[in-house]
Structure formats: structure tokens, C-alpha cells
């Protein structure tokens, strides 16, 4: 913790000297670029000696690249810290002058004492003078608070950069030369000294990002700190890089936790914890496999807190797409168990939506997100009365609050709002319902399918434009008749019915198959998939309408009897 006495002893000139010395070292290292390249294995040289020389050269190159990034990164961080130290000391001098000019004293601990109150104040001005001195005292107190807050932040930021350099945590990236590595290090050093609002809302995060200079934004794009990865309101491309950069660190931490549990044997109490950590490690692997797919993916959430690892993966560019969909799954969905399959389904839906947009719309680009950003209920894992049981709404309400922020962040991060569609299946539709009830989300269309309820029986509670909330119910899907959470959406006035039955496209060109049961809604070439794609593409006139009603919708006593089971 930096004290006021520490700040008074700070010497910006000393930092300037460090900055100059690091600049000379950086230039000297970058100047070795040609020599390093020229020392590579000559063309045509073969044999064990050649292989050994090549291996040695590769090791030297790696060390040189890391050293250049570290020197450049520390140098830039020192420069930014020097500017901040000068600004902090300037504010401290102004506070000292203000205190001295009005008879106050700033103590070594940062307190403010009234040491020379004015004498002989006219009686009719006593209260006015008193209030003015209180105002000045409060201003000095606030200045000192700001000085200490900024000083501690600057100290922490520079210490973090120095620690990363000392522990060889500065990745050179994919630069082709030492000069490229120096530029990477420069960005890393600048990025590490940029602070974001603490616990900012999506709107506050977006406002902060847009207030940065182009240079600062570019530095954060190249070398985003880890905390940017899960910040709603930050551009998707930045979140993607930040979260990808965290993958190795997350795996290392989880493996270390697993080794700690296994050391000395696993007790019954630790067995569940070990299982959770193991599943999280498996989830990291599933995320990596998903990110390797083409077209390129964006990793928008990577959260290892709680019982299971949470993630959200987009196919397409969320920052530029005209149409963005967010799919929330339900019961038994996990990153390690279902992310790859969900991502495949969303890629197929995105492709179909793009087809609709290109052929029947304005050709706007489409992005689709698989969002497993909450603790989804797991079958047989919790008793019915447990808060994470599928029979209760707790997990959906908690997840809905996070999903609401995620929706807001997509819109806030962009200069122009995309056409945003919320998709929710099964318990995920309940989570989506609670997210929409939070309001302010900017969702333009919502589709729930196989839904046991959306947490309300009034469509206006969802805050979606009138006529743009849809439901799909397939034949032989009992979950869609549960009406467990707020009633059966089938009977909600204002919800539009989309078909899941066998049909043809509205223009009659393609035959569409029927979806049956609880898990077939996004099957390729199905009517339900076509309907989702049309809505996602902003083409509701291209949907196939039609009610889907199960036995529970026709037997008046069935919903209450089913609810009794829970």
C-alpha cells in the first residue's frame, strides 16, 4: 500500500533515466535483427551438426524475442507511469498550496487538520466563512484521496508489468522480426497501464472503451489484459483475444489445483471438488477444439468460477454482423459435454440465416453465439429442493441476470445496434425469459422452443417489440407442456406460433422435415430450423406459421398434474 509519504519521495526524474536506458537497450537488441537472421543454418547444410545448430539458433531466437518484448513492454509501462507520477505530484502540490493558503495542514498519513482558522470574523459572516472552510477542507480531503488512489493504481500496474517480465509471461506473439516484437512489447506495456471502471455496467464499460484514444484502443486490441475478457460492453474482438490468452493460465491453475487435491490421497469430502476441477480441465480442452473450427470463432466468455466452467463462443464477427443471435441451452448443458455440439448447430443455423439474408433479404452478415454462461441444472445432480435443481427457477433467474448483461453488452459495444435475436431451448428458454424481463436488453426478436415457461404469463413483461416473441413446440415434446415457470407459453396472448411440422419453404422450393421430441428443434433442413433462421435474418414473413400443441394443451387438468410432480 502506497502512503502519502511514499508519494512525496517519488522522483519522476529517476523514472525518466530508466526509460532512456531501456530505450538504448531496446534499440541495441532490435539492431541485432539482421545478424540473428543471418546466423541461421545456411541453405544446403545437412546432418546432425546442422540440426544441432538449428536447434540452438531457434532457442536463441526465442530468448531474443522474449527479451525484446519484455524490455519494450517495461519501457512503455515506465513511460506511462512517469506521466502518471508527474500528474499525481502536480495534484499533491496543488493540494499543499490550497491547504497552506487557507490555514490547513496535510498530515503524513494523509489527514487534514485546521491549524490556522481565521480570527476576527464579523459576526454576520461567521456561518458563511465556516461553510467555505468546510468546502475547502473537503476539497483537500478529496484531492488526497485521489492522489492515493491513483498512486496505488500506478504502483500496482507497473509492478504487474515488472512481475510479468520477470516471470517470462510476455508472449512475443506472431511477429516476424525483433522490431515486430518491440512493437508488441510497446503495446503490452501501454495496455497494462490502462485502467477500466471497477465493476462497470455494460454501458459504463462501453463508454470507457470509446473514451480511449485510438492508440490506447489499438494497444488493448493487440495485448488486452485478462480482465477485459468477460467485460460486457467491450468489443467482441478484444474479449476474444483476452480470453484466448487466458486459456493456458486457466489450465495451469486448474492442473495445479488438481495436483494439490491428489497429493496425499483424495478424501470423500474432496472427491466432488476433484471431479469439478477435472471437468473444468476437460472444458478448457473443449473450448480449444471449438475455437479451431472454421469459419473463425470468438471466445466471449471464459469463467472458471463456480461448479463448472462457463463459456460463450460466437461464429461470425459479433462486432460487425448485422444480425446476431444468442442461443441459451438448458438442462445438462456443459462446456465439456455439449459446447462442441451446440457450436456446430449454431454454425449450421448461422449458415441458413446467411442464406436467407443473401437470397431474400439485404445480404446482411450473421453471427451466432452459443452461450453457456450460467450454472445449468444437471440431471440427478441435485435434489428437487436444491437451488440448482431443474425443478426450481433459481438457476434460471441467476443466469438470466447474467444473460441480460450479455445482451446489453452486445448493443453497447457497437456504434450501431445489430438486429439481436434471443433463442432459448428448454430450461434455457426460462433463463432467457428472466433475462428479457430485466429490460433494457435491446433484443429485437425472441424465440423459445421446448419451453417449460419463461417466468411470466404476460408477454409484455419480456420487453420485446410487439409481435416479435415466438414459440415452437414439436410433436411428442412433453417439456413444452409443463408450464412450470410462469405458465405454458402456448397460452400466452401475443406470442407468435411457428411450426415444427413437415412443410415447404414459403416459395415452395425446398421441402422441410418435421422436428419431434424435445431435442430436434435445430435439425438441419427442418421447419423449425428454417423458422429460426428466417427470424434471425430479420425476415419474419419467410416463416412457416402453425400451432404445435401437445396432449397437455388439450387436457385441461394435465398442466396442474404435471406441476404437482415438481
CSV table of C-alpha atoms in Angstrom, one decimal, residues 12-319:
chain,number,residue,atom,x,y,z
A,12,UNK,CA,9.9,11.2,-11.8
A,13,UNK,CA,13.4,12.1,-13.0
A,14,UNK,CA,14.7,8.7,-11.9
A,15,UNK,CA,11.9,7.0,-13.9
A,16,UNK,CA,13.0,9.2,-16.9
A,17,UNK,CA,16.5,7.8,-16.6
A,18,UNK,CA,15.2,4.3,-16.5
A,19,UNK,CA,13.1,5.0,-19.6
A,20,UNK,CA,16.1,6.3,-21.5
A,21,UNK,CA,18.3,3.4,-20.5
A,22,UNK,CA,15.7,0.9,-21.6
A,23,UNK,CA,15.3,2.7,-24.9
A,24,UNK,CA,19.0,2.2,-25.6
A,25,UNK,CA,18.8,-1.5,-24.7
A,26,UNK,CA,15.7,-1.9,-26.9
A,27,UNK,CA,17.4,-0.2,-29.9
A,28,UNK,CA,20.5,-2.3,-29.4
A,29,UNK,CA,18.5,-5.6,-29.3
A,30,UNK,CA,16.4,-4.7,-32.4
A,31,UNK,CA,19.6,-3.8,-34.2
A,32,UNK,CA,20.7,-7.4,-33.9
A,33,UNK,CA,17.8,-8.5,-36.1
A,34,UNK,CA,19.8,-8.8,-39.3
A,35,UNK,CA,22.6,-10.5,-37.5
A,36,UNK,CA,20.2,-13.0,-35.9
A,37,UNK,CA,18.6,-13.8,-39.2
A,38,UNK,CA,22.0,-14.2,-40.9
A,39,UNK,CA,23.2,-16.7,-38.4
A,40,UNK,CA,20.5,-19.2,-39.3
A,41,UNK,CA,21.5,-22.5,-40.8
A,42,UNK,CA,22.9,-22.0,-44.3
A,43,UNK,CA,20.9,-23.5,-47.2
A,44,UNK,CA,22.1,-26.9,-48.1
A,45,UNK,CA,23.7,-27.7,-44.7
A,46,UNK,CA,22.5,-31.1,-43.6
A,47,UNK,CA,23.4,-33.6,-40.8
A,48,UNK,CA,23.5,-33.8,-37.1
A,49,UNK,CA,25.7,-30.8,-36.6
A,50,UNK,CA,23.3,-28.8,-38.8
A,51,UNK,CA,20.3,-29.9,-36.8
A,52,UNK,CA,22.0,-29.1,-33.5
A,53,UNK,CA,22.9,-25.7,-34.8
A,54,UNK,CA,19.4,-25.1,-36.0
A,55,UNK,CA,18.0,-26.1,-32.6
A,56,UNK,CA,20.5,-23.8,-30.8
A,57,UNK,CA,19.6,-20.9,-33.1
A,58,UNK,CA,15.9,-21.5,-32.6
A,59,UNK,CA,16.4,-21.3,-28.8
A,60,UNK,CA,18.5,-18.2,-29.1
A,61,UNK,CA,15.8,-16.6,-31.3
A,62,UNK,CA,13.1,-17.4,-28.8
A,63,UNK,CA,15.1,-15.9,-26.0
A,64,UNK,CA,15.9,-12.8,-28.0
A,65,UNK,CA,12.3,-12.3,-28.9
A,66,UNK,CA,11.1,-12.7,-25.3
A,67,UNK,CA,13.8,-10.3,-24.2
A,68,UNK,CA,12.8,-7.6,-26.7
A,69,UNK,CA,9.1,-7.9,-25.8
A,70,UNK,CA,10.0,-7.6,-22.1
A,71,UNK,CA,12.3,-4.6,-22.5
A,72,UNK,CA,9.9,-2.8,-24.8
A,73,UNK,CA,6.9,-3.6,-22.5
A,74,UNK,CA,8.7,-2.4,-19.3
A,75,UNK,CA,9.9,0.7,-21.1
A,76,UNK,CA,6.4,1.7,-22.2
A,77,UNK,CA,5.0,1.0,-18.8
A,78,UNK,CA,7.7,3.1,-17.2
A,79,UNK,CA,6.8,6.0,-19.6
A,80,UNK,CA,3.1,5.8,-18.8
A,81,UNK,CA,3.9,5.6,-15.1
A,82,UNK,CA,6.2,8.6,-15.3
A,83,UNK,CA,3.5,10.7,-16.8
A,84,UNK,CA,1.0,9.5,-14.2
A,85,UNK,CA,3.5,10.2,-11.3
A,86,UNK,CA,4.1,13.7,-12.6
A,87,UNK,CA,0.3,14.3,-12.7
A,88,UNK,CA,-0.1,12.8,-9.2
A,89,UNK,CA,2.6,15.0,-7.8
A,90,UNK,CA,1.1,18.1,-9.5
A,91,UNK,CA,-2.2,17.4,-7.8
A,92,UNK,CA,-0.4,16.9,-4.5
A,93,UNK,CA,1.4,20.3,-4.9
A,94,UNK,CA,-1.9,22.0,-5.7
A,95,UNK,CA,-3.4,20.4,-2.6
A,96,UNK,CA,-0.5,21.6,-0.5
A,97,UNK,CA,-0.9,25.1,-1.8
A,98,UNK,CA,-4.6,25.1,-1.2
A,99,UNK,CA,-4.1,23.8,2.4
A,100,UNK,CA,-1.3,26.3,3.2
A,101,UNK,CA,-3.3,29.3,1.7
A,102,UNK,CA,-6.3,28.6,4.0
A,103,UNK,CA,-4.7,27.5,7.2
A,104,UNK,CA,-4.9,23.7,6.9
A,105,UNK,CA,-2.2,21.1,7.3
A,106,UNK,CA,-2.0,17.8,5.4
A,107,UNK,CA,-0.6,15.1,7.8
A,108,UNK,CA,1.9,12.5,6.8
A,109,UNK,CA,-0.9,9.9,6.9
A,110,UNK,CA,-3.0,12.0,4.5
A,111,UNK,CA,-5.3,13.5,7.1
A,112,UNK,CA,-6.3,17.2,7.0
A,113,UNK,CA,-6.1,19.4,10.1
A,114,UNK,CA,-7.4,23.0,10.6
A,115,UNK,CA,-4.3,24.6,12.2
A,116,UNK,CA,-4.9,28.3,11.5
A,117,UNK,CA,-8.6,29.3,11.5
A,118,UNK,CA,-9.2,33.0,10.8
A,119,UNK,CA,-9.6,35.5,13.6
A,120,UNK,CA,-11.9,38.4,14.0
A,121,UNK,CA,-14.6,37.2,11.6
A,122,UNK,CA,-17.5,39.6,11.5
A,123,UNK,CA,-20.4,38.1,13.3
A,124,UNK,CA,-22.7,38.3,10.3
A,125,UNK,CA,-20.1,36.3,8.2
A,126,UNK,CA,-19.3,33.5,10.7
A,127,UNK,CA,-21.5,30.9,9.2
A,128,UNK,CA,-20.5,31.8,5.6
A,129,UNK,CA,-16.8,31.6,6.5
A,130,UNK,CA,-17.4,28.3,8.3
A,131,UNK,CA,-19.2,26.7,5.3
A,132,UNK,CA,-16.5,28.0,3.0
A,133,UNK,CA,-13.7,26.4,5.1
A,134,UNK,CA,-15.7,23.1,5.2
A,135,UNK,CA,-15.9,23.2,1.4
A,136,UNK,CA,-12.1,23.8,1.1
A,137,UNK,CA,-11.3,21.1,3.7
A,138,UNK,CA,-13.5,18.6,1.8
A,139,UNK,CA,-11.8,19.5,-1.5
A,140,UNK,CA,-8.4,18.9,0.1
A,141,UNK,CA,-9.6,15.6,1.5
A,142,UNK,CA,-10.9,14.5,-1.9
A,143,UNK,CA,-7.7,15.6,-3.6
A,144,UNK,CA,-5.6,13.5,-1.2
A,145,UNK,CA,-8.0,10.5,-1.7
A,146,UNK,CA,-7.5,10.8,-5.4
A,147,UNK,CA,-3.7,11.1,-5.0
A,148,UNK,CA,-3.5,7.9,-3.0
A,149,UNK,CA,-6.0,6.1,-5.2
A,150,UNK,CA,-4.1,7.0,-8.4
A,151,UNK,CA,-0.7,6.3,-6.8
A,152,UNK,CA,-1.6,2.8,-5.6
A,153,UNK,CA,-3.1,2.0,-9.0
A,154,UNK,CA,0.1,3.3,-10.8
A,155,UNK,CA,2.3,1.3,-8.4
A,156,UNK,CA,0.2,-1.9,-9.0
A,157,UNK,CA,0.2,-1.5,-12.7
A,158,UNK,CA,3.9,-1.0,-13.0
A,159,UNK,CA,4.6,-3.9,-10.5
A,160,UNK,CA,2.4,-6.2,-12.6
A,161,UNK,CA,4.4,-5.4,-15.8
A,162,UNK,CA,7.7,-5.9,-14.0
A,163,UNK,CA,6.4,-9.2,-12.5
A,164,UNK,CA,5.3,-10.5,-15.9
A,165,UNK,CA,8.6,-9.6,-17.4
A,166,UNK,CA,10.5,-11.3,-14.5
A,167,UNK,CA,8.4,-14.5,-14.9
A,168,UNK,CA,8.7,-14.5,-18.7
A,169,UNK,CA,4.9,-14.1,-19.2
A,170,UNK,CA,5.1,-11.7,-22.1
A,171,UNK,CA,4.3,-13.6,-25.2
A,172,UNK,CA,6.1,-12.3,-28.3
A,173,UNK,CA,3.1,-13.3,-30.5
A,174,UNK,CA,3.5,-13.9,-34.2
A,175,UNK,CA,5.8,-11.1,-35.2
A,176,UNK,CA,8.3,-11.8,-38.0
A,177,UNK,CA,11.1,-9.7,-36.7
A,178,UNK,CA,12.6,-8.2,-33.5
A,179,UNK,CA,11.1,-4.9,-34.5
A,180,UNK,CA,7.7,-6.5,-34.5
A,181,UNK,CA,8.4,-7.9,-31.1
A,182,UNK,CA,9.3,-4.5,-29.9
A,183,UNK,CA,6.0,-3.1,-31.1
A,184,UNK,CA,4.2,-6.0,-29.4
A,185,UNK,CA,6.0,-5.2,-26.1
A,186,UNK,CA,5.2,-1.5,-26.5
A,187,UNK,CA,1.5,-2.3,-26.8
A,188,UNK,CA,1.7,-4.7,-23.9
A,189,UNK,CA,3.3,-2.0,-21.7
A,190,UNK,CA,0.7,0.6,-22.6
A,191,UNK,CA,-2.2,-1.9,-22.2
A,192,UNK,CA,-1.1,-2.8,-18.7
A,193,UNK,CA,-1.3,0.8,-17.5
A,194,UNK,CA,-4.8,1.4,-18.7
A,195,UNK,CA,-7.4,1.1,-16.0
A,196,UNK,CA,-11.1,0.3,-16.5
A,197,UNK,CA,-14.1,1.2,-14.4
A,198,UNK,CA,-14.4,-1.1,-11.4
A,199,UNK,CA,-17.4,-3.4,-11.7
A,200,UNK,CA,-18.8,-1.3,-14.6
A,201,UNK,CA,-22.1,-1.9,-16.2
A,202,UNK,CA,-22.1,-2.8,-19.9
A,203,UNK,CA,-22.9,0.8,-20.7
A,204,UNK,CA,-20.1,2.1,-18.4
A,205,UNK,CA,-17.6,-0.3,-19.9
A,206,UNK,CA,-18.6,0.7,-23.4
A,207,UNK,CA,-18.4,4.4,-22.6
A,208,UNK,CA,-14.9,3.9,-21.1
A,209,UNK,CA,-13.7,2.0,-24.1
A,210,UNK,CA,-15.0,4.7,-26.5
A,211,UNK,CA,-13.3,7.4,-24.4
A,212,UNK,CA,-9.8,5.9,-25.0
A,213,UNK,CA,-7.5,7.3,-27.6
A,214,UNK,CA,-7.0,5.4,-30.9
A,215,UNK,CA,-3.5,4.5,-29.7
A,216,UNK,CA,-4.9,3.1,-26.4
A,217,UNK,CA,-7.6,1.1,-28.1
A,218,UNK,CA,-5.0,-0.3,-30.5
A,219,UNK,CA,-2.8,-1.3,-27.6
A,220,UNK,CA,-5.6,-3.1,-25.9
A,221,UNK,CA,-6.6,-4.9,-29.1
A,222,UNK,CA,-3.1,-6.2,-29.5
A,223,UNK,CA,-2.4,-7.1,-25.9
A,224,UNK,CA,-5.7,-7.0,-23.8
A,225,UNK,CA,-5.3,-7.7,-20.1
A,226,UNK,CA,-7.1,-10.7,-18.8
A,227,UNK,CA,-9.8,-8.7,-17.0
A,228,UNK,CA,-11.2,-7.5,-20.4
A,229,UNK,CA,-12.3,-10.9,-21.5
A,230,UNK,CA,-15.5,-11.1,-19.5
A,231,UNK,CA,-16.4,-7.4,-19.5
A,232,UNK,CA,-19.8,-6.9,-21.2
A,233,UNK,CA,-19.7,-3.8,-23.3
A,234,UNK,CA,-16.2,-4.4,-24.6
A,235,UNK,CA,-15.8,-5.2,-28.4
A,236,UNK,CA,-16.0,-8.9,-29.1
A,237,UNK,CA,-12.6,-9.0,-30.9
A,238,UNK,CA,-10.9,-7.6,-27.8
A,239,UNK,CA,-12.7,-10.0,-25.5
A,240,UNK,CA,-11.8,-12.9,-27.8
A,241,UNK,CA,-8.1,-12.2,-27.7
A,242,UNK,CA,-8.1,-11.6,-23.9
A,243,UNK,CA,-9.9,-14.9,-23.2
A,244,UNK,CA,-7.7,-16.9,-25.6
A,245,UNK,CA,-4.7,-15.5,-23.9
A,246,UNK,CA,-6.1,-16.7,-20.6
A,247,UNK,CA,-6.6,-20.3,-21.7
A,248,UNK,CA,-3.1,-21.6,-20.8
A,249,UNK,CA,-3.1,-19.7,-17.5
A,250,UNK,CA,-6.5,-21.2,-16.6
A,251,UNK,CA,-5.4,-24.7,-17.4
A,252,UNK,CA,-2.2,-24.3,-15.4
A,253,UNK,CA,-4.1,-23.1,-12.4
A,254,UNK,CA,-6.6,-25.9,-12.7
A,255,UNK,CA,-3.9,-28.5,-13.1
A,256,UNK,CA,-2.1,-27.1,-10.0
A,257,UNK,CA,-5.4,-27.3,-8.0
A,258,UNK,CA,-5.9,-30.9,-9.2
A,259,UNK,CA,-2.4,-31.9,-8.1
A,260,UNK,CA,-2.9,-30.3,-4.7
A,261,UNK,CA,-6.1,-32.3,-4.2
A,262,UNK,CA,-4.5,-35.5,-5.3
A,263,UNK,CA,-1.4,-35.0,-3.2
A,264,UNK,CA,-1.7,-37.4,-0.2
A,265,UNK,CA,-4.9,-39.0,-1.4
A,266,UNK,CA,-8.4,-37.9,-2.0
A,267,UNK,CA,-10.9,-37.9,0.9
A,268,UNK,CA,-14.6,-38.2,0.4
A,269,UNK,CA,-15.0,-34.5,1.1
A,270,UNK,CA,-12.5,-33.7,-1.7
A,271,UNK,CA,-13.9,-36.1,-4.3
A,272,UNK,CA,-16.6,-33.7,-5.5
A,273,UNK,CA,-14.1,-30.9,-5.7
A,274,UNK,CA,-11.7,-33.1,-7.7
A,275,UNK,CA,-14.5,-34.0,-10.1
A,276,UNK,CA,-15.4,-30.4,-10.6
A,277,UNK,CA,-11.7,-29.4,-11.3
A,278,UNK,CA,-11.3,-32.4,-13.7
A,279,UNK,CA,-14.4,-31.3,-15.6
A,280,UNK,CA,-13.1,-27.8,-15.9
A,281,UNK,CA,-9.9,-29.0,-17.4
A,282,UNK,CA,-11.9,-31.0,-19.9
A,283,UNK,CA,-13.9,-27.9,-20.6
A,284,UNK,CA,-10.8,-26.0,-21.4
A,285,UNK,CA,-10.0,-28.6,-24.0
A,286,UNK,CA,-13.5,-28.4,-25.5
A,287,UNK,CA,-13.2,-24.7,-25.8
A,288,UNK,CA,-9.8,-25.0,-27.6
A,289,UNK,CA,-11.3,-27.6,-30.1
A,290,UNK,CA,-14.2,-25.4,-30.8
A,291,UNK,CA,-12.0,-22.3,-31.4
A,292,UNK,CA,-10.0,-24.3,-34.0
A,293,UNK,CA,-13.0,-24.6,-36.3
A,294,UNK,CA,-13.7,-22.6,-39.4
A,295,UNK,CA,-15.1,-20.1,-40.0
A,296,UNK,CA,-13.3,-18.3,-37.2
A,297,UNK,CA,-14.8,-18.2,-33.7
A,298,UNK,CA,-14.8,-15.6,-30.9
A,299,UNK,CA,-14.5,-16.5,-27.3
A,300,UNK,CA,-16.7,-14.0,-25.4
A,301,UNK,CA,-16.9,-15.7,-22.0
A,302,UNK,CA,-14.4,-17.8,-20.1
A,303,UNK,CA,-15.3,-18.2,-16.5
A,304,UNK,CA,-13.8,-20.9,-14.2
A,305,UNK,CA,-15.6,-19.8,-11.1
A,306,UNK,CA,-18.4,-21.9,-9.5
A,307,UNK,CA,-19.1,-25.6,-10.0
A,308,UNK,CA,-18.5,-25.7,-13.8
A,309,UNK,CA,-16.5,-23.7,-16.3
A,310,UNK,CA,-18.7,-21.2,-18.3
A,311,UNK,CA,-18.1,-20.1,-21.8
A,312,UNK,CA,-19.7,-18.3,-24.8
A,313,UNK,CA,-18.4,-18.9,-28.3
A,314,UNK,CA,-19.5,-16.9,-31.4
A,315,UNK,CA,-19.3,-18.0,-35.0
A,316,UNK,CA,-19.0,-14.9,-37.2
A,317,UNK,CA,-17.9,-11.4,-36.1
A,318,UNK,CA,-20.2,-10.0,-33.4
A,319,UNK,CA,-18.6,-6.5,-33.8
